[in-house]
Each structure stands twice: as structure tokens, then as C-alpha cells.
Coordinates of N, CA and C in Angstrom, one line a residue:
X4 N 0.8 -1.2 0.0 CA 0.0 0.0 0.0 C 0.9 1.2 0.0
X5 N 0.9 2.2 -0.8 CA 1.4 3.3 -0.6 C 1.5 4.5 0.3
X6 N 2.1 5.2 0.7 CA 2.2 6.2 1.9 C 1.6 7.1 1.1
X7 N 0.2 7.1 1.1 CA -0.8 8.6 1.1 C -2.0 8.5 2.5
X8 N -2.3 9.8 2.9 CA -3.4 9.7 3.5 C -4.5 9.7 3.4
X9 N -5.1 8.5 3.6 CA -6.4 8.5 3.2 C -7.7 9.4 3.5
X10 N -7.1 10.5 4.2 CA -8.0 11.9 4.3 C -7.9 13.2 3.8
X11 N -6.6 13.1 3.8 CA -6.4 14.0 2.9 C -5.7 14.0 1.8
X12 N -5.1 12.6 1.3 CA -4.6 12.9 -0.1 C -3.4 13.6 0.1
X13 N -2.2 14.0 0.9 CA -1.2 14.1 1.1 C -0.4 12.7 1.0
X14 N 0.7 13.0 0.2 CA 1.8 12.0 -0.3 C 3.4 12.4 -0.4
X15 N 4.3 11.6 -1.0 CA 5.6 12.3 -0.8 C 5.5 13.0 -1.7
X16 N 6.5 14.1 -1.4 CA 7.2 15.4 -2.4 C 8.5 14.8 -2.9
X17 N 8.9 15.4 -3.5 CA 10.1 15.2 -4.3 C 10.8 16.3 -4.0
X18 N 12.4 16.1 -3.8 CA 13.4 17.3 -3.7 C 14.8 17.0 -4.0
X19 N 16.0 18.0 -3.4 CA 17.2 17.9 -3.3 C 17.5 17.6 -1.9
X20 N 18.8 16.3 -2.1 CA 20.0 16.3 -1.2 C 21.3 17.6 -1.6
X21 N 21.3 18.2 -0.7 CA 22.4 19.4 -1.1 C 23.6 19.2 -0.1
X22 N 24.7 18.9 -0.4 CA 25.6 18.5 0.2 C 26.6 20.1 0.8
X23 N 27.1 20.3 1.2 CA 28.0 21.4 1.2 C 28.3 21.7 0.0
X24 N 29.2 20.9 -0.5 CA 29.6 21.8 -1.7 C 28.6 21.7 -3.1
X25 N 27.2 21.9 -2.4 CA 26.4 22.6 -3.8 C 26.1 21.2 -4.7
X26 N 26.4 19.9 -4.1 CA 26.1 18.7 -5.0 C 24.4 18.5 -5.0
X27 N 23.8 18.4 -5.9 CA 23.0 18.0 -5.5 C 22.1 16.4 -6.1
X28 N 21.6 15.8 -5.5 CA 21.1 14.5 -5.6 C 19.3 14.4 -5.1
X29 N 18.7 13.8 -6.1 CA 17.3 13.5 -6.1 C 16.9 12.8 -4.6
X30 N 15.9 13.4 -3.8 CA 15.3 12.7 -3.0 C 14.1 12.4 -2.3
X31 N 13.4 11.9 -1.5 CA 11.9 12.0 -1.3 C 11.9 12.2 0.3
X32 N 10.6 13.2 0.3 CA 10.1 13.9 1.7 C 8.8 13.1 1.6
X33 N 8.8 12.1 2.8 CA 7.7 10.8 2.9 C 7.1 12.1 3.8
X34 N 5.6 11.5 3.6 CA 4.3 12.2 4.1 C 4.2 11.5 6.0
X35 N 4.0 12.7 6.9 CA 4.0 11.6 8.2 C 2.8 11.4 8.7
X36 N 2.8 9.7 8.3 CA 1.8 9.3 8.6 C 1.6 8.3 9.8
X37 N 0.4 7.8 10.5 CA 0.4 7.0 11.0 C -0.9 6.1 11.3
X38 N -1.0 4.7 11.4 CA -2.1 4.1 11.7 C -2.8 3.7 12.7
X39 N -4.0 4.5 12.6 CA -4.8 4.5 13.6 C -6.4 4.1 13.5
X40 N -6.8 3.8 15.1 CA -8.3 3.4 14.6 C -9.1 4.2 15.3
X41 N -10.4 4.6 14.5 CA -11.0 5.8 15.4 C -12.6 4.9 15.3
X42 N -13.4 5.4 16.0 CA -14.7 4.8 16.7 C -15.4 5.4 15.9
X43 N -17.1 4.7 15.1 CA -17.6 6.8 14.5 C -19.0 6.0 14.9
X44 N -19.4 6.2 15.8 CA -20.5 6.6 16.9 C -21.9 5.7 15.9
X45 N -22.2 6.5 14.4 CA -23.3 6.7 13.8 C -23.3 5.5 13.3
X46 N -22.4 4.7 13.0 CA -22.3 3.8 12.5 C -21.8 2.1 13.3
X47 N -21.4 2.7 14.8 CA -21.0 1.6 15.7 C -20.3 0.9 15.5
X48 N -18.7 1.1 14.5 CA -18.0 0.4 14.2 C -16.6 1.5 14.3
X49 N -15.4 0.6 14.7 CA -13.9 0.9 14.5 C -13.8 1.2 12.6
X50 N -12.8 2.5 12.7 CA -11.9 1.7 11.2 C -10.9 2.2 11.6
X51 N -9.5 1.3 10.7 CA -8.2 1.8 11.0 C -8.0 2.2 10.1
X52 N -7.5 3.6 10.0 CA -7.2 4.4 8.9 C -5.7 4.8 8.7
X53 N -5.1 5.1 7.9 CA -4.0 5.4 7.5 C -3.6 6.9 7.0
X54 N -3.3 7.8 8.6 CA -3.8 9.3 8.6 C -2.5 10.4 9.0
X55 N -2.3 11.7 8.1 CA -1.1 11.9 8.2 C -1.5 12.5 10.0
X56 N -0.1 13.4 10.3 CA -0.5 13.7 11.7 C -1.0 14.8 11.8
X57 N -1.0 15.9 10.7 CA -1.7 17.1 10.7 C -3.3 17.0 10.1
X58 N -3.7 16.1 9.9 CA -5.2 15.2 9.5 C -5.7 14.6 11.2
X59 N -4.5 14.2 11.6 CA -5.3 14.0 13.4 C -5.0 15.2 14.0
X60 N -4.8 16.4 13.5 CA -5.4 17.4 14.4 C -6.0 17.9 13.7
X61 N -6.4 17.7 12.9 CA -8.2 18.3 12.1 C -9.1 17.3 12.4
X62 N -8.8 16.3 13.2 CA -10.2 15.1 13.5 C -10.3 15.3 15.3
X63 N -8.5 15.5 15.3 CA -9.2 16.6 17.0 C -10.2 17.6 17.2
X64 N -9.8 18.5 16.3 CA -10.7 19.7 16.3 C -12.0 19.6 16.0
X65 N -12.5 18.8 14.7 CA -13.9 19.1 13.7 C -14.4 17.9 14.2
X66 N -13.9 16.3 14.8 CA -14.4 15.3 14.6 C -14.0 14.1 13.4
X67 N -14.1 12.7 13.8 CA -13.6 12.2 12.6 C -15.2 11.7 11.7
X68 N -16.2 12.3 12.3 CA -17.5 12.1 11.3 C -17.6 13.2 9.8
X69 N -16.7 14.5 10.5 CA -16.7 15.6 9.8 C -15.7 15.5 8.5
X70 N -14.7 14.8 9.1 CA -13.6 14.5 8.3 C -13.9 13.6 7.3
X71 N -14.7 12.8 7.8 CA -14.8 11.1 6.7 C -15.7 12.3 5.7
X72 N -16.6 12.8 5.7 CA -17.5 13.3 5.0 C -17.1 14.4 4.2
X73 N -15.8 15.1 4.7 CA -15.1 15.8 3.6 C -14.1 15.4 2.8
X74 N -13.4 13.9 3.2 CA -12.7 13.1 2.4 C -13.5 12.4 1.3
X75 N -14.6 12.4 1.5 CA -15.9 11.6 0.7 C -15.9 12.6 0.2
X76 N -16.1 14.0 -0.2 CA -16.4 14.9 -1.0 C -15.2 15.1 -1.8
X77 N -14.2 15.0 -1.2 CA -12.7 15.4 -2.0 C -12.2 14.1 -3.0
X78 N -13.3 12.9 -2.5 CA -12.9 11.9 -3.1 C -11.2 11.2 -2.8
X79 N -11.2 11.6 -1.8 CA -9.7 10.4 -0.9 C -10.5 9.1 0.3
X80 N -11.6 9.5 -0.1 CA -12.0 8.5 1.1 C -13.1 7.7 0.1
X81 N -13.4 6.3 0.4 CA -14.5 5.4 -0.2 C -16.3 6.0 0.5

């Protein structure tokens, strides 16, 4: 499975290794993610989701019912 979040659709970036003397070499900035399982009340079931960590503090703040339902509109969530 790939390292995207499944809420928000954040994935790696692409960049430079830059060495001192100005070398530079192709690298990747992995998205930070982590797996977790959240409860959603309406539906009485767990799911473990695969959520970056600035996506669990937008499901701190709004909720993770609010969240699933705007990943469903953005089309990152089923």
C-alpha cells in the first residue's frame, strides 16, 4: 500500500539532497503518517485508517465524522 493519507490525499514530495559543496542529488520527503483506529459513533463500528499527523489534528478539532465526510467529497475516502 502506498504512503498517502487516506483523508487527505497528502503523499511524498520530491526534492534535493544538497551537500555542502552545492552537489546535488534527487530525494523524497515521505508524508508523516500514522495508523490508527477511530470509533464513529453513527455507524458503531472501528476503522483503522492510515492518517497523516496534521489530519489527526483536524479530526481533534472538527471530529472524525466531519472529516470522513469531507474526504468523501474530495474523493480520498470510499
Amino acid at each position: 500500500m502506498s504512503r498517502v493519507c487516506e483523508l487527505t490525499g497528502k503523499k511524498a514530495m520530491v526534492g534535493n539532497n544538497v551537500s555542502h559543496a552545492m552537489n546535488k542529488t534527487r530525494r523524497t520527503f515521505d508524508a508523516n503518517l500514522i495508523k490508527k483506529r477511530f470509533y464513529i459513533p453513527s455507524k458503531e463500528k472501528w476503522v483503522t485508517l492510515k492518517v497523516s499527523t496534521s489530519a489527526l489534528k483536524t479530526i481533534n478539532k472538527i471530529g472524525i465524522e466531519a472529516m470522513l465526510k469531507e474526504a468523501r467529497a474530495k474523493g480520498f475516502y470510499k
